[in-house]
């Protein structure tokens, strides 16, 4: 028999994979990477654990209108922040089912632990997700199997239920102990990494959703710097260090206005929107307030506006005046 493991590269999915593989089954893994993953653009990090565990891994970068619709209008709503966990899980299960059929696998394995995630890993919700993705009875959760109804793989004897576990709750020490016993050392942070569960990021994402259409670059920018909103059509992103400054420059689009300080150390800034030109002087003053310009001195910024080179010379704006624009 053959199993397909939904593999995040984290502790739980690594353990689930090992538990099934040790029962002598043929195993492949699939890793879904979205723009909201902490390590987006570095999905190859998830390859290392599967090399250690000896299985073939398929990485799927999820960028589609179907997925954006889930983020914008989740059927089962959001969690504490802007996380559509149930809808997202159904989406990935459906994609996994299609791949399972393509490779001739018989069932799906996940690292889910009963009660670990308040929204998507409750007993009734797990069943709902299976039903919605037409995988009822075909999802094996080795870490909590003994606390759940026997699945088809267990009932049919494809796997030995007695060799599965009864983990539950958010306490991670049992998993970490088992990983040590199994000599599984190379896994990512056990706490997960969807940015939609982060309050600060979710607030920025909500602002983006409320102000019209957006592209993947706009979402990537949400991970960087300080964000400011001037009006319905215009926003500003200011870098916090050299790494962010470089990334902001790389993510700039043709119509964006880019600001780079010249005579004093300071952040790179990106002004976006159809009214950007109206706010270039204000932006320059805000950038100056986050730079190392000496008191009473003016900051010189170099950049591009409407495709043309431009220079701004300005004094810093007072901090209390900036607060009204912060997202």
CSV table of C-alpha atoms in Angstrom, one decimal:
chain,number,residue,atom,x,y,z
A,1,UNK,CA,0.0,0.0,0.0
A,2,UNK,CA,1.1,3.6,-0.6
A,3,UNK,CA,0.5,6.7,1.6
A,4,UNK,CA,0.7,10.4,0.7
A,5,UNK,CA,1.9,12.6,3.6
A,6,UNK,CA,0.9,16.2,3.9
A,7,UNK,CA,4.3,17.4,4.9
A,8,UNK,CA,5.0,20.9,6.4
A,9,UNK,CA,8.6,20.2,7.4
A,10,UNK,CA,7.6,20.7,11.0
A,11,UNK,CA,7.8,18.4,14.0
A,12,UNK,CA,4.4,16.7,13.8
A,13,UNK,CA,4.4,15.9,10.1
A,14,UNK,CA,7.9,14.5,10.4
A,15,UNK,CA,6.8,12.2,13.1
A,16,UNK,CA,3.7,11.1,11.3
A,17,UNK,CA,5.7,10.3,8.2
A,18,UNK,CA,8.2,8.2,10.2
A,19,UNK,CA,5.4,6.3,12.0
A,20,UNK,CA,3.8,5.3,8.7
A,21,UNK,CA,7.1,4.6,6.9
A,22,UNK,CA,8.2,2.3,9.7
A,23,UNK,CA,5.2,0.1,9.1
A,24,UNK,CA,6.6,-0.8,5.8
A,25,UNK,CA,4.4,1.3,3.5
A,26,UNK,CA,5.5,3.1,0.4
A,27,UNK,CA,5.4,6.8,1.2
A,28,UNK,CA,5.6,10.1,-0.8
A,29,UNK,CA,5.1,13.6,0.6
A,30,UNK,CA,3.6,16.8,-0.6
A,31,UNK,CA,4.3,20.3,0.8
A,32,UNK,CA,2.0,23.3,0.1
A,33,UNK,CA,3.7,26.7,0.2
A,34,UNK,CA,1.6,29.8,0.2
A,35,UNK,CA,2.7,33.5,0.2
A,36,UNK,CA,1.6,33.5,3.9
A,37,UNK,CA,4.1,31.0,5.0
A,38,UNK,CA,6.9,32.4,7.2
A,39,UNK,CA,9.5,30.9,4.8
A,40,UNK,CA,7.9,31.7,1.5
A,41,UNK,CA,10.5,31.9,-1.3
A,42,UNK,CA,12.6,29.4,0.6
A,43,UNK,CA,10.4,26.3,0.3
A,44,UNK,CA,13.5,24.1,-0.3
A,45,UNK,CA,14.0,24.2,3.5
A,46,UNK,CA,11.3,21.6,3.7
A,47,UNK,CA,13.3,19.3,1.4
A,48,UNK,CA,16.0,18.6,4.0
A,49,UNK,CA,13.8,16.7,6.4
A,50,UNK,CA,12.3,14.5,3.7
A,51,UNK,CA,15.9,13.7,2.5
A,52,UNK,CA,16.7,12.7,6.1
A,53,UNK,CA,13.5,10.6,6.3
A,54,UNK,CA,14.1,9.0,2.9
A,55,UNK,CA,10.9,10.0,0.9
A,56,UNK,CA,10.1,11.7,-2.4
A,57,UNK,CA,8.7,15.3,-1.9
A,58,UNK,CA,6.6,17.4,-4.2
A,59,UNK,CA,6.5,21.1,-3.4
A,60,UNK,CA,3.4,23.0,-4.6
A,61,UNK,CA,3.5,26.8,-4.6
A,62,UNK,CA,-0.1,27.9,-4.1
A,63,UNK,CA,-0.9,31.0,-6.1
A,64,UNK,CA,-4.3,31.0,-7.7
A,65,UNK,CA,-7.6,32.9,-7.9
A,66,UNK,CA,-9.2,30.0,-6.1
A,67,UNK,CA,-6.9,30.4,-3.1
A,68,UNK,CA,-7.3,34.2,-3.0
A,69,UNK,CA,-11.1,33.7,-2.9
A,70,UNK,CA,-10.7,31.5,0.2
A,71,UNK,CA,-8.6,34.2,1.9
A,72,UNK,CA,-11.1,37.0,0.9
A,73,UNK,CA,-14.4,35.1,1.5
A,74,UNK,CA,-13.9,31.9,3.6
A,75,UNK,CA,-17.1,29.8,3.8
A,76,UNK,CA,-16.3,28.8,7.4
A,77,UNK,CA,-15.0,32.1,8.5
A,78,UNK,CA,-11.8,33.3,10.1
A,79,UNK,CA,-10.0,32.3,13.3
A,80,UNK,CA,-8.8,34.8,15.9
A,81,UNK,CA,-7.2,37.0,13.2
A,82,UNK,CA,-7.5,36.7,9.4
A,83,UNK,CA,-6.8,32.9,9.2
A,84,UNK,CA,-9.3,30.9,7.2
A,85,UNK,CA,-8.0,27.6,8.6
A,86,UNK,CA,-10.9,25.4,7.8
A,87,UNK,CA,-11.3,26.6,4.2
A,88,UNK,CA,-7.6,26.5,3.7
A,89,UNK,CA,-7.4,22.9,5.0
A,90,UNK,CA,-10.2,21.8,2.7
A,91,UNK,CA,-8.5,23.5,-0.3
A,92,UNK,CA,-5.2,21.6,0.5
A,93,UNK,CA,-6.9,18.3,1.1
A,94,UNK,CA,-8.7,18.5,-2.3
A,95,UNK,CA,-5.4,19.2,-4.0
A,96,UNK,CA,-3.7,16.4,-2.1
A,97,UNK,CA,-6.5,14.0,-3.1
A,98,UNK,CA,-5.9,14.8,-6.8
A,99,UNK,CA,-2.2,14.2,-6.4
A,100,UNK,CA,-2.8,11.0,-4.4
A,101,UNK,CA,-4.8,9.6,-7.3
A,102,UNK,CA,-2.1,10.7,-9.8
A,103,UNK,CA,0.6,8.8,-7.9
A,104,UNK,CA,-1.5,5.8,-7.1
A,105,UNK,CA,-1.5,6.3,-3.3
A,106,UNK,CA,-4.3,4.7,-1.2
A,107,UNK,CA,-4.7,7.2,1.6
A,108,UNK,CA,-3.5,10.5,3.1
A,109,UNK,CA,-1.4,11.0,6.3
A,110,UNK,CA,-1.2,14.2,8.3
A,111,UNK,CA,0.6,15.3,11.4
A,112,UNK,CA,-2.5,16.8,12.9
A,113,UNK,CA,-2.9,16.4,16.7
A,114,UNK,CA,-6.4,16.4,18.2
A,115,UNK,CA,-7.0,19.7,20.0
A,116,UNK,CA,-3.7,21.3,19.0
A,117,UNK,CA,-5.2,24.0,16.7
A,118,UNK,CA,-8.4,25.6,18.1
A,119,UNK,CA,-10.0,26.1,14.8
A,120,UNK,CA,-9.1,23.2,12.5
A,121,UNK,CA,-8.0,20.3,14.8
A,122,UNK,CA,-11.2,19.7,16.7
A,123,UNK,CA,-12.9,16.3,16.3
A,124,UNK,CA,-16.0,17.6,14.4
A,125,UNK,CA,-14.0,20.0,12.3
A,126,UNK,CA,-11.6,17.3,11.2
A,127,UNK,CA,-14.6,15.2,10.0
A,128,UNK,CA,-16.1,18.3,8.3
A,129,UNK,CA,-12.8,18.9,6.4
A,130,UNK,CA,-12.7,15.2,5.3
A,131,UNK,CA,-16.3,15.3,4.1
A,132,UNK,CA,-15.9,18.5,2.2
A,133,UNK,CA,-12.8,17.2,0.5
A,134,UNK,CA,-14.4,13.8,-0.3
A,135,UNK,CA,-11.7,12.0,1.8
A,136,UNK,CA,-13.9,10.6,4.5
A,137,UNK,CA,-12.1,7.7,6.2
A,138,UNK,CA,-9.0,8.1,4.1
A,139,UNK,CA,-7.1,10.6,6.3
A,140,UNK,CA,-4.9,8.9,8.9
A,141,UNK,CA,-3.6,11.0,11.8
A,142,UNK,CA,-0.9,8.8,13.4
A,143,UNK,CA,-0.2,11.0,16.3
A,144,UNK,CA,-3.8,11.0,17.6
A,145,UNK,CA,-5.2,7.9,15.9
A,146,UNK,CA,-6.1,6.0,19.1
A,147,UNK,CA,-8.3,8.9,20.1
A,148,UNK,CA,-10.2,9.0,16.8
A,149,UNK,CA,-12.4,6.5,15.0
A,150,UNK,CA,-10.5,3.9,13.1
A,151,UNK,CA,-9.9,5.0,9.5
A,152,UNK,CA,-10.1,2.8,6.4
A,153,UNK,CA,-6.3,2.1,6.4
A,154,UNK,CA,-6.7,0.8,10.0
A,155,UNK,CA,-9.8,-1.2,9.5
A,156,UNK,CA,-8.4,-2.8,6.3
A,157,UNK,CA,-5.1,-3.7,8.1
A,158,UNK,CA,-3.0,-1.5,5.9
A,159,UNK,CA,-1.5,0.0,9.1
A,160,UNK,CA,-1.4,-1.4,12.6
A,161,UNK,CA,-3.5,0.8,14.8
A,162,UNK,CA,-1.6,-0.5,17.9
A,163,UNK,CA,1.6,1.1,16.7
A,164,UNK,CA,-0.1,4.5,16.4
A,165,UNK,CA,-0.3,7.2,19.2
A,166,UNK,CA,-2.8,9.0,21.4
A,167,UNK,CA,-1.3,12.6,21.6
A,168,UNK,CA,-3.7,15.5,22.1
A,169,UNK,CA,-3.7,19.1,23.1
A,170,UNK,CA,-1.1,21.9,22.5
A,171,UNK,CA,1.6,20.5,24.8
A,172,UNK,CA,4.6,19.6,22.6
A,173,UNK,CA,6.9,17.7,24.9
A,174,UNK,CA,5.7,14.2,23.9
A,175,UNK,CA,6.4,15.0,20.3
A,176,UNK,CA,9.8,16.4,21.1
A,177,UNK,CA,10.6,13.4,23.2
A,178,UNK,CA,9.6,11.0,20.4
A,179,UNK,CA,11.6,12.9,17.8
A,180,UNK,CA,14.7,12.5,20.0
A,181,UNK,CA,14.0,8.8,20.3
A,182,UNK,CA,13.6,8.5,16.5
A,183,UNK,CA,16.7,10.7,15.9
A,184,UNK,CA,14.7,13.2,14.0
A,185,UNK,CA,16.6,16.5,14.5
A,186,UNK,CA,16.1,18.5,11.3
A,187,UNK,CA,12.6,20.1,11.5
A,188,UNK,CA,11.3,23.6,11.5
A,189,UNK,CA,9.7,25.5,14.4
A,190,UNK,CA,7.1,23.3,16.0
A,191,UNK,CA,4.7,26.2,16.5
A,192,UNK,CA,3.7,26.6,12.8
A,193,UNK,CA,4.1,29.6,10.6
A,194,UNK,CA,1.0,31.0,8.8
A,195,UNK,CA,1.2,34.8,9.0
A,196,UNK,CA,-2.5,35.2,8.8
A,197,UNK,CA,-2.6,34.0,12.4
A,198,UNK,CA,-0.3,36.9,13.4
A,199,UNK,CA,-2.3,40.0,14.6
A,200,UNK,CA,0.1,42.6,13.1
A,201,UNK,CA,0.3,40.9,9.7
A,202,UNK,CA,-3.5,40.3,9.6
A,203,UNK,CA,-4.1,44.0,10.2
A,204,UNK,CA,-2.0,44.9,7.2
A,205,UNK,CA,-3.7,42.2,5.1
A,206,UNK,CA,-7.1,43.4,6.1
A,207,UNK,CA,-6.1,46.9,5.0
A,208,UNK,CA,-5.0,45.5,1.6
A,209,UNK,CA,-8.3,43.6,1.2
A,210,UNK,CA,-10.3,46.7,1.9
A,211,UNK,CA,-8.5,48.8,-0.7
A,212,UNK,CA,-9.1,47.1,-4.0
A,213,UNK,CA,-7.1,44.6,-6.2
A,214,UNK,CA,-3.6,43.4,-5.3
A,215,UNK,CA,-0.8,41.3,-6.6
A,216,UNK,CA,1.5,38.8,-4.9
A,217,UNK,CA,4.2,41.5,-4.6
A,218,UNK,CA,1.8,43.5,-2.5
A,219,UNK,CA,1.4,40.6,-0.1
A,220,UNK,CA,5.1,40.0,0.1
A,221,UNK,CA,5.6,43.7,1.0
A,222,UNK,CA,3.3,43.2,4.0
A,223,UNK,CA,6.1,41.1,5.6
A,224,UNK,CA,8.5,44.0,5.4
A,225,UNK,CA,9.0,47.4,7.2
A,226,UNK,CA,6.5,49.9,8.5
A,227,UNK,CA,3.2,50.5,6.7
A,228,UNK,CA,1.3,53.8,6.3
A,229,UNK,CA,-2.1,54.6,4.6
A,230,UNK,CA,-2.6,58.1,3.2
A,231,UNK,CA,-6.0,57.6,1.5
A,232,UNK,CA,-8.0,54.9,-0.3
A,233,UNK,CA,-5.6,54.8,-3.2
A,234,UNK,CA,-2.2,55.4,-1.6
A,235,UNK,CA,0.0,53.7,0.9
A,236,UNK,CA,3.7,53.8,2.0
A,237,UNK,CA,6.2,51.1,3.1
A,238,UNK,CA,9.4,52.0,4.9
A,239,UNK,CA,12.2,49.6,5.5
A,240,UNK,CA,13.7,48.9,8.9
A,241,UNK,CA,17.1,47.6,8.0
A,242,UNK,CA,19.5,47.0,5.1
A,243,UNK,CA,17.9,43.6,4.3
A,244,UNK,CA,14.4,45.1,4.1
A,245,UNK,CA,15.6,48.1,2.1
A,246,UNK,CA,17.0,45.7,-0.5
A,247,UNK,CA,13.9,43.6,-0.6
A,248,UNK,CA,11.6,46.7,-0.9
A,249,UNK,CA,13.6,47.9,-3.9
A,250,UNK,CA,13.3,44.4,-5.5
A,251,UNK,CA,9.5,44.4,-5.0
A,252,UNK,CA,9.0,47.9,-6.4
A,253,UNK,CA,6.7,48.0,-9.5
A,254,UNK,CA,7.0,50.4,-12.5
A,255,UNK,CA,4.4,52.9,-11.2
A,256,UNK,CA,5.7,52.9,-7.6
A,257,UNK,CA,7.7,55.9,-6.2
A,258,UNK,CA,11.0,54.8,-4.6
A,259,UNK,CA,12.9,57.0,-2.1
A,260,UNK,CA,16.6,56.4,-1.1
A,261,UNK,CA,18.3,58.7,1.4
A,262,UNK,CA,21.6,60.2,0.1
A,263,UNK,CA,23.4,62.4,2.6
A,264,UNK,CA,22.5,60.6,5.9
A,265,UNK,CA,21.9,56.9,6.7
A,266,UNK,CA,18.2,56.1,6.4
A,267,UNK,CA,15.5,53.7,5.2
A,268,UNK,CA,14.4,53.0,1.6
A,269,UNK,CA,10.7,53.8,1.1
A,270,UNK,CA,8.1,52.7,-1.4
A,271,UNK,CA,5.1,54.9,-2.2
A,272,UNK,CA,2.2,53.0,-4.0
A,273,UNK,CA,-1.1,54.1,-5.5
A,274,UNK,CA,-2.7,56.3,-8.1
A,275,UNK,CA,-2.3,59.4,-5.9
A,276,UNK,CA,1.3,58.7,-5.1
A,277,UNK,CA,2.5,62.0,-6.7
A,278,UNK,CA,0.3,64.0,-4.3
A,279,UNK,CA,2.1,62.5,-1.3
A,280,UNK,CA,5.7,62.4,-2.4
A,281,UNK,CA,6.7,65.4,-0.3
A,282,UNK,CA,4.9,64.1,2.8
A,283,UNK,CA,6.6,60.7,2.3
A,284,UNK,CA,10.0,62.4,2.1
A,285,UNK,CA,9.4,64.1,5.4
A,286,UNK,CA,8.3,60.8,7.0
A,287,UNK,CA,11.4,59.0,5.7
A,288,UNK,CA,13.5,61.8,7.1
A,289,UNK,CA,12.0,61.2,10.5
A,290,UNK,CA,13.2,57.6,10.4
A,291,UNK,CA,16.7,58.5,9.2
A,292,UNK,CA,19.8,59.7,11.0
A,293,UNK,CA,19.5,63.2,9.8
A,294,UNK,CA,21.0,65.8,12.3
A,295,UNK,CA,18.5,68.1,14.1
A,296,UNK,CA,17.6,71.1,11.9
A,297,UNK,CA,19.3,69.6,8.9
A,298,UNK,CA,17.6,68.5,5.7
A,299,UNK,CA,17.6,65.0,4.2
A,300,UNK,CA,18.3,64.5,0.5
A,301,UNK,CA,16.4,61.6,-1.1
A,302,UNK,CA,17.0,60.2,-4.6
A,303,UNK,CA,14.4,58.2,-6.4
A,304,UNK,CA,12.1,57.7,-9.4
A,305,UNK,CA,8.6,59.2,-9.9
A,306,UNK,CA,6.7,58.3,-13.1
A,307,UNK,CA,9.8,56.8,-14.5
A,308,UNK,CA,11.9,59.9,-14.1
A,309,UNK,CA,14.8,60.6,-11.7
A,310,UNK,CA,13.9,63.0,-8.9
A,311,UNK,CA,15.5,64.5,-5.8
A,312,UNK,CA,13.6,65.5,-2.6
A,313,UNK,CA,15.1,67.7,0.1
A,314,UNK,CA,13.1,67.9,3.4
A,315,UNK,CA,13.1,68.2,7.1
A,316,UNK,CA,11.8,65.3,9.3
A,317,UNK,CA,8.1,65.2,10.2
A,318,UNK,CA,7.2,65.1,13.9
A,319,UNK,CA,6.5,61.6,15.3
A,320,UNK,CA,3.1,62.6,16.6
A,321,UNK,CA,2.1,63.7,13.1
A,322,UNK,CA,3.1,60.4,11.6
A,323,UNK,CA,0.9,58.3,14.0
A,324,UNK,CA,-2.3,59.1,12.1
A,325,UNK,CA,-1.1,57.3,9.0
A,326,UNK,CA,0.2,54.1,10.6
A,327,UNK,CA,-1.5,50.8,9.6
